[in-house]
Every structure is written in C-alpha cells, then in structure tokens.
mmCIF file of C-alpha atoms in Angstrom:
data_model
loop_
_atom_site.group_PDB
_atom_site.id
_atom_site.type_symbol
_atom_site.label_atom_id
_atom_site.label_comp_id
_atom_site.label_asym_id
_atom_site.label_seq_id
_atom_site.Cartn_x
_atom_site.Cartn_y
_atom_site.Cartn_z
ATOM 1 C CA GLY A 14 0.057 -0.251 -0.232
ATOM 2 C CA ALA A 15 0.887 3.058 -0.171
ATOM 3 C CA ALA A 16 2.321 5.069 2.212
ATOM 4 C CA LEU A 17 0.179 7.897 4.595
ATOM 5 C CA ASN A 18 2.432 10.885 4.721
ATOM 6 C CA THR A 19 3.627 10.620 0.739
ATOM 7 C CA LEU A 20 -0.218 9.902 0.315
ATOM 8 C CA SER A 21 -1.852 12.784 -2.257
ATOM 9 C CA GLN A 22 -5.480 12.875 -2.698
ATOM 10 C CA ASN A 23 -4.927 12.745 -6.086
ATOM 11 C CA LYS A 24 -3.377 8.970 -5.643
ATOM 12 C CA ALA A 25 -6.274 8.197 -2.346
ATOM 13 C CA TYR A 26 -8.653 8.630 -4.573
ATOM 14 C CA LYS A 27 -7.101 6.795 -7.710
ATOM 15 C CA ILE A 28 -6.983 3.766 -4.865
ATOM 16 C CA ILE A 29 -10.441 4.396 -4.113
ATOM 17 C CA ARG A 30 -11.697 4.022 -7.488
ATOM 18 C CA ALA A 31 -9.160 0.955 -9.219
ATOM 19 C CA LYS A 32 -11.312 -0.559 -5.918
ATOM 20 C CA LYS A 33 -14.160 0.012 -6.642
ATOM 21 C CA SER A 34 -13.515 -1.463 -10.177
ATOM 22 C CA ARG A 35 -12.486 -3.784 -9.200
ATOM 23 C CA LYS A 36 -15.510 -4.710 -6.763
ATOM 24 C CA ILE A 37 -17.433 -3.953 -9.898
ATOM 25 C CA ALA A 38 -15.854 -6.639 -11.465
ATOM 26 C CA HIS A 39 -16.414 -9.421 -9.074
ATOM 27 C CA ARG A 40 -20.426 -8.578 -8.861
ATOM 28 C CA ILE A 41 -20.862 -8.655 -12.905
ATOM 29 C CA LEU A 42 -18.384 -11.694 -12.258
ATOM 30 C CA THR A 43 -20.892 -13.333 -10.075
ATOM 31 C CA LYS A 44 -23.971 -12.674 -11.107
ATOM 32 C CA SER A 45 -22.946 -13.671 -14.525
ATOM 33 C CA SER A 46 -22.000 -17.387 -12.571
ATOM 34 C CA ILE A 47 -24.689 -17.568 -10.308
ATOM 35 C CA ASP A 48 -27.662 -16.639 -13.755
ATOM 36 C CA SER A 49 -25.782 -19.550 -15.884
ATOM 37 C CA THR A 50 -26.410 -21.816 -13.085
ATOM 38 C CA ILE A 51 -30.178 -20.763 -12.666
ATOM 39 C CA LYS A 52 -30.535 -21.175 -16.314
ATOM 40 C CA TYR A 53 -29.146 -24.380 -16.675
ATOM 41 C CA PHE A 54 -31.520 -26.401 -14.003
ATOM 42 C CA LYS A 55 -33.999 -24.403 -15.466
ATOM 43 C CA ARG A 56 -33.361 -25.422 -19.254
ATOM 44 C CA THR A 57 -32.403 -29.062 -18.268
ATOM 45 C CA MET A 58 -33.131 -29.568 -15.402
ATOM 46 C CA ARG A 59 -36.920 -28.936 -14.884
ATOM 47 C CA GLN A 60 -36.010 -26.854 -11.174
ATOM 48 C CA ASP A 61 -36.904 -23.361 -11.188
ATOM 49 C CA VAL A 62 -33.997 -22.464 -8.368
ATOM 50 C CA SER A 63 -32.939 -18.958 -7.371
ATOM 51 C CA GLU A 64 -29.696 -16.712 -5.907
ATOM 52 C CA GLU A 65 -29.804 -17.341 -2.415
ATOM 53 C CA GLN A 66 -30.788 -21.569 -2.412
ATOM 54 C CA ILE A 67 -27.067 -22.879 -4.661
ATOM 55 C CA TRP A 68 -25.117 -20.201 -1.650
ATOM 56 C CA LYS A 69 -27.147 -22.168 1.360
ATOM 57 C CA SER A 70 -27.383 -25.675 -1.049
ATOM 58 C CA GLN A 71 -23.414 -25.652 -1.202
ATOM 59 C CA ARG A 72 -23.530 -25.014 3.127
ATOM 60 C CA LYS A 73 -25.088 -28.616 3.613
ATOM 61 C CA LYS A 74 -23.890 -30.965 6.514
ATOM 62 C CA ARG A 75 -23.653 -32.924 3.448
ATOM 63 C CA ILE A 76 -20.426 -31.906 1.857
ATOM 64 C CA PRO A 77 -17.234 -31.880 3.721
ATOM 65 C CA LYS A 78 -15.949 -27.518 4.737
ATOM 66 C CA ASN A 79 -13.230 -27.508 2.930
ATOM 67 C CA ILE A 80 -15.238 -28.634 -0.967
ATOM 68 C CA SER A 81 -17.766 -25.446 0.206
ATOM 69 C CA ASP A 82 -14.901 -23.675 -0.280
ATOM 70 C CA PHE A 83 -13.900 -24.537 -3.453
ATOM 71 C CA LEU A 84 -17.453 -24.281 -4.409
ATOM 72 C CA TRP A 85 -17.419 -20.563 -3.123
ATOM 73 C CA ARG A 86 -14.795 -20.143 -5.298
ATOM 74 C CA ILE A 87 -15.965 -21.245 -7.884
ATOM 75 C CA THR A 88 -19.080 -19.649 -8.165
ATOM 76 C CA HIS A 89 -17.751 -16.123 -8.424
ATOM 77 C CA ASP A 90 -15.187 -16.651 -9.864
ATOM 78 C CA ALA A 91 -11.856 -16.507 -8.191
ATOM 79 C CA VAL A 92 -10.343 -20.155 -8.953
ATOM 80 C CA LYS A 93 -6.779 -18.879 -9.077
ATOM 81 C CA CYS A 94 -5.835 -20.683 -12.484
ATOM 82 C CA GLY A 95 -5.851 -19.986 -15.935
ATOM 83 C CA LYS A 96 -6.439 -16.404 -17.211
ATOM 84 C CA PHE A 97 -5.346 -15.455 -13.082
ATOM 85 C CA PHE A 98 -1.969 -15.496 -14.234
ATOM 86 C CA ALA A 99 -2.703 -13.636 -17.887
ATOM 87 C CA ASN A 100 -1.493 -9.991 -16.707
ATOM 88 C CA MET A 101 2.145 -11.733 -14.263
ATOM 89 C CA PRO A 102 5.125 -11.777 -16.359
ATOM 90 C CA ALA A 103 6.619 -13.914 -13.961
ATOM 91 C CA TRP A 104 4.217 -16.858 -13.854
ATOM 92 C CA ALA A 105 2.424 -16.097 -17.551
ATOM 93 C CA ASP A 106 3.538 -19.519 -18.882
ATOM 94 C CA LYS A 107 1.564 -20.809 -15.758
ATOM 95 C CA GLN A 108 -2.572 -19.932 -17.111
ATOM 96 C CA PHE A 109 -1.341 -22.724 -19.372
ATOM 97 C CA CYS A 110 -2.325 -26.858 -19.230
ATOM 98 C CA PRO A 111 1.083 -28.852 -19.811
ATOM 99 C CA CYS A 112 -1.169 -29.644 -22.076
ATOM 100 C CA THR A 113 -0.813 -26.254 -23.171
ATOM 101 C CA GLU A 114 -4.572 -25.225 -23.277
ATOM 102 C CA THR A 115 -5.580 -22.908 -21.305
ATOM 103 C CA GLU A 116 -6.727 -23.858 -18.310
ATOM 104 C CA SER A 117 -9.868 -23.138 -16.397
ATOM 105 C CA LEU A 118 -11.787 -25.360 -14.129
ATOM 106 C CA LYS A 119 -13.815 -26.873 -16.785
ATOM 107 C CA HIS A 120 -10.906 -27.576 -18.583
ATOM 108 C CA ILE A 121 -8.867 -28.800 -15.580
ATOM 109 C CA LEU A 122 -11.758 -31.358 -14.137
ATOM 110 C CA PHE A 123 -13.204 -31.835 -17.055
ATOM 111 C CA ASP A 124 -11.853 -32.070 -20.159
ATOM 112 C CA CYS A 125 -7.947 -31.978 -19.621
ATOM 113 C CA ARG A 126 -6.849 -35.131 -21.742
ATOM 114 C CA THR A 127 -3.857 -35.924 -19.973
ATOM 115 C CA PHE A 128 -3.376 -37.022 -16.449
ATOM 116 C CA GLY A 129 -5.992 -40.270 -17.101
ATOM 117 C CA ASN A 130 -9.206 -38.122 -15.762
ATOM 118 C CA PRO A 131 -11.676 -39.236 -18.273
ATOM 119 C CA GLU A 132 -10.189 -42.630 -17.187
ATOM 120 C CA LEU A 133 -11.723 -41.468 -13.738
ATOM 121 C CA TRP A 134 -15.125 -39.913 -14.895
ATOM 122 C CA THR A 135 -15.774 -43.567 -16.482
ATOM 123 C CA LEU A 136 -15.324 -45.467 -13.005
ATOM 124 C CA VAL A 137 -17.550 -42.938 -11.736
ATOM 125 C CA LYS A 138 -19.883 -43.447 -14.391
ATOM 126 C CA THR A 139 -19.654 -47.312 -14.539
ATOM 127 C CA THR A 140 -19.925 -46.840 -10.381
ATOM 128 C CA TRP A 141 -22.369 -45.904 -10.466
ATOM 129 C CA THR A 142 -24.602 -47.115 -13.432
ATOM 130 C CA LYS A 143 -24.167 -50.511 -11.154
ATOM 131 C CA ILE A 144 -25.686 -49.285 -8.499
ATOM 132 C CA HIS A 145 -28.367 -47.497 -10.255
ATOM 133 C CA PRO A 146 -28.942 -49.119 -13.194
ATOM 134 C CA ASN A 147 -32.864 -47.574 -13.540
ATOM 135 C CA ILE A 148 -31.154 -44.174 -13.360
ATOM 136 C CA PRO A 149 -29.704 -41.986 -15.686
ATOM 137 C CA PHE A 150 -26.466 -40.812 -15.059
ATOM 138 C CA LEU A 151 -26.825 -36.725 -15.287
ATOM 139 C CA GLU A 152 -23.480 -36.405 -16.453
ATOM 140 C CA PRO A 153 -21.815 -33.846 -14.725
ATOM 141 C CA ASN A 154 -19.564 -30.468 -15.752
ATOM 142 C CA MET A 155 -19.646 -26.600 -14.288
ATOM 143 C CA GLU A 156 -22.933 -25.970 -13.973
ATOM 144 C CA VAL A 157 -23.869 -28.907 -11.947
ATOM 145 C CA LEU A 158 -20.962 -28.540 -9.515
ATOM 146 C CA LYS A 159 -22.005 -25.346 -9.121
ATOM 147 C CA GLY A 160 -25.305 -26.467 -7.869
ATOM 148 C CA ILE A 161 -24.778 -29.877 -6.270
ATOM 149 C CA GLY A 162 -26.901 -29.158 -3.215
ATOM 150 C CA ILE A 163 -29.676 -28.850 -5.749
ATOM 151 C CA VAL A 164 -29.639 -31.611 -7.698
ATOM 152 C CA LYS A 165 -32.930 -33.998 -7.412
ATOM 153 C CA LEU A 166 -32.477 -37.125 -9.273
ATOM 154 C CA LEU A 167 -35.793 -38.216 -10.022
ATOM 155 C CA LYS A 168 -36.986 -42.123 -9.882
ATOM 156 C CA GLY A 169 -40.211 -41.665 -11.786
ATOM 157 C CA LYS A 170 -41.615 -38.813 -11.337
ATOM 158 C CA THR A 171 -40.375 -38.257 -7.676
ATOM 159 C CA CYS A 172 -37.207 -37.488 -6.016
ATOM 160 C CA ASP A 173 -34.313 -40.556 -5.091
ATOM 161 C CA ARG A 174 -32.836 -38.999 -2.240
ATOM 162 C CA ALA A 175 -30.748 -42.259 -1.430
ATOM 163 C CA ALA A 176 -29.533 -42.276 -5.235
ATOM 164 C CA THR A 177 -29.252 -38.650 -5.692
ATOM 165 C CA ASP A 178 -27.037 -38.434 -1.614
ATOM 166 C CA LEU A 179 -24.048 -40.936 -3.356
ATOM 167 C CA TYR A 180 -24.030 -38.152 -7.182
ATOM 168 C CA VAL A 181 -23.721 -35.895 -4.860
ATOM 169 C CA HIS A 182 -20.732 -37.424 -3.018
ATOM 170 C CA LEU A 183 -19.231 -39.421 -5.878
ATOM 171 C CA ILE A 184 -18.871 -36.291 -8.481
ATOM 172 C CA LEU A 185 -17.918 -33.971 -5.223
ATOM 173 C CA GLU A 186 -14.861 -36.617 -3.985
ATOM 174 C CA THR A 187 -13.948 -36.816 -7.544
ATOM 175 C CA VAL A 188 -13.723 -33.733 -8.148
ATOM 176 C CA TRP A 189 -11.799 -33.028 -4.934
ATOM 177 C CA ALA A 190 -8.653 -35.243 -6.275
ATOM 178 C CA ILE A 191 -7.950 -33.722 -9.887
ATOM 179 C CA TRP A 192 -7.894 -30.920 -8.762
ATOM 180 C CA LYS A 193 -5.230 -31.981 -5.329
ATOM 181 C CA ALA A 194 -3.724 -34.692 -7.857
ATOM 182 C CA ARG A 195 -3.562 -30.121 -10.403
ATOM 183 C CA ASN A 196 -1.900 -28.742 -7.533
ATOM 184 C CA GLU A 197 0.510 -30.653 -6.502
ATOM 185 C CA ARG A 198 1.973 -31.255 -10.575
ATOM 186 C CA ARG A 199 1.670 -26.907 -10.587
ATOM 187 C CA ILE A 200 2.880 -26.175 -7.245
ATOM 188 C CA ALA A 201 5.454 -28.637 -6.666
ATOM 189 C CA GLY A 202 6.123 -30.951 -9.132
ATOM 190 C CA LYS A 203 5.011 -34.171 -7.796
ATOM 191 C CA ARG A 204 4.334 -36.881 -10.775
ATOM 192 C CA ILE A 205 0.930 -38.250 -9.965
ATOM 193 C CA SER A 206 0.185 -40.964 -12.923
ATOM 194 C CA GLU A 207 -3.786 -42.378 -14.074
ATOM 195 C CA ARG A 208 -3.156 -45.577 -11.230
ATOM 196 C CA THR A 209 -2.048 -42.802 -8.355
ATOM 197 C CA LEU A 210 -5.674 -40.987 -8.836
ATOM 198 C CA ARG A 211 -8.030 -44.140 -9.343
ATOM 199 C CA LYS A 212 -6.210 -45.456 -6.596
ATOM 200 C CA ARG A 213 -6.708 -41.551 -4.436
ATOM 201 C CA TRP A 214 -10.035 -42.177 -5.294
ATOM 202 C CA ALA A 215 -11.308 -45.417 -4.180
ATOM 203 C CA SER A 216 -8.984 -44.297 -0.767
ATOM 204 C CA ALA A 217 -11.713 -41.335 -0.366
ATOM 205 C CA ILE A 218 -14.752 -43.275 -1.392
ATOM 206 C CA ARG A 219 -14.085 -45.733 1.574
ATOM 207 C CA VAL A 220 -13.400 -42.529 4.317
ATOM 208 C CA ARG A 221 -16.945 -41.033 2.976
ATOM 209 C CA ILE A 222 -18.777 -44.290 3.434
ATOM 210 C CA ILE A 223 -16.891 -44.677 7.606
ATOM 211 C CA THR A 224 -17.881 -41.030 7.743
ATOM 212 C CA GLU A 225 -21.206 -41.558 6.768
ATOM 213 C CA TRP A 226 -21.582 -44.121 8.378
ATOM 214 C CA THR A 227 -20.315 -42.822 11.446
ATOM 215 C CA LEU A 228 -22.648 -39.845 10.907
ATOM 216 C CA THR A 229 -25.376 -42.391 10.673
ATOM 217 C CA ASN A 230 -25.079 -44.188 14.523
ATOM 218 C CA GLN A 231 -23.986 -40.201 16.668
ATOM 219 C CA GLN A 232 -28.030 -40.232 14.836
ATOM 220 C CA PRO A 233 -30.367 -40.132 18.016
ATOM 221 C CA PHE A 234 -31.468 -43.588 18.823
ATOM 222 C CA LEU A 235 -34.584 -42.733 18.163
ATOM 223 C CA LYS A 236 -33.860 -41.182 14.251
ATOM 224 C CA GLN A 237 -31.096 -44.656 13.646
ATOM 225 C CA LYS A 238 -32.864 -47.914 12.377
ATOM 226 C CA LEU A 239 -34.031 -44.327 9.481
ATOM 227 C CA ALA A 240 -30.937 -43.301 9.181
ATOM 228 C CA LYS A 241 -29.348 -47.155 8.341
ATOM 229 C CA PHE A 242 -32.070 -47.644 6.304
ATOM 230 C CA ASN A 243 -31.071 -44.314 4.578
ATOM 231 C CA PHE A 244 -27.351 -44.960 4.480
ATOM 232 C CA ALA A 245 -28.206 -49.181 2.750
ATOM 233 C CA GLU A 246 -30.369 -47.121 0.274
ATOM 234 C CA CYS A 247 -27.555 -45.050 -0.346
ATOM 235 C CA TRP A 248 -24.427 -47.171 -1.066
#
C-alpha cells in the first residue's frame, strides 16, 4: 500500500476508484456465474432455483467444508488458475496446462485428457450404473457442480434421495481428487499417475462411507433406524 505521508489526494482517489472497479467487476462475474447456473437448472433439470438456494446448498452438512469453500470460490470465479496468471510476466506460463491448453476449471476438471481424468470419470459412471441401473447418470459440468446441493435425481416422478446423495458424494470426491492432483503437479512438481489418481479416489470414497456411517450412528436412537436404512440405500 501507499505510505500515508506520501499519499496525495489524487493518488488516494485513484486507489479508491481502482478498488471500486475491481469490486464491480467481481460482482458482475459472480452474477453471471449464478445466472448461468439458474438457467441451466431451469432448462436442463426442470428446476426453478434461486440465487439464495444455490448459496445455501453449497453449505449443506453433507458437503465437507473444504469442498464447500471450493464451490464458493468457483461460483465467485475466484479460483487462481489460467487467466489469473495471464497478466503476470513472471508467471504467465502458468496459465497453460501441461497439455498446452489454457487452463480453466472446466478444462482441469472435465476436459483435460492428459492425466487420466477421462478414465476416472468413466469409472465414476460405471460405479453409478452398477448401483443405480434404472436412473440415468447426470453428466457433471460446471453448472451441476455449482448447484450440486440442489440436484434432484428422479425415480419416476419423485426425487430419489438415496441416489441423489450418492451422486453428490461421487461427483464431489472426484472433483476434489482431480483438483488436488492438479495442484500437486503444478505447485509441488509431483508426478501423479493415472493409477495413483484412481487409488486416491477409491480411498476418498472409502473414507466418505466410513464418515457417513459414523454420522448415521450419531443420530438420536429414535432416528437411527431410518438413518441406517437411508445409508444402506445410498451405498
């Protein structure tokens, strides 16, 4: 920041205007992101959702806090990758994925074919189909991810809660595994093979199952029967 004893009125005015401009630009990006998700859910999922519902859904208890914070940053377009580094001469090369494409969250999580991500998503879809063969797999994308807490998967005309819960767990654990592996490659310079990525994903799913079972057993006694039934239906 500027030293107070050398800060002229003109400089102070410019600094304030610059900060206000950044805030306005940030609000525009966030509104665009939210509007895009609302339109997607109305058009594709036949769900009328509000901005408030999207924000609240990202804070649901079934979503781990670290992933909840990640969803919040995604929705605000505040994740540091790709274009974030474009105007930093010393870091400009970091805007590119090792596959040479410009990084974006969409590219990192869903499009890049270099590090075994497509194979992992195929495994997720295969796992889903084995457990819920009669409920079509909802292909994940950035809009689904931002609104993951309000996704409703239908069995007939009613929401299948167990299938929806499983879908949320599978998608979030997969996205988080891919994102962590990306950061280890880009920041720590580690080599994360396709096999390692799959093993980490499987381990994360096992941990999630154990966590959900623990939470189930912590329910009040009168609610445990239903909670254990829901757990069995989900997993």
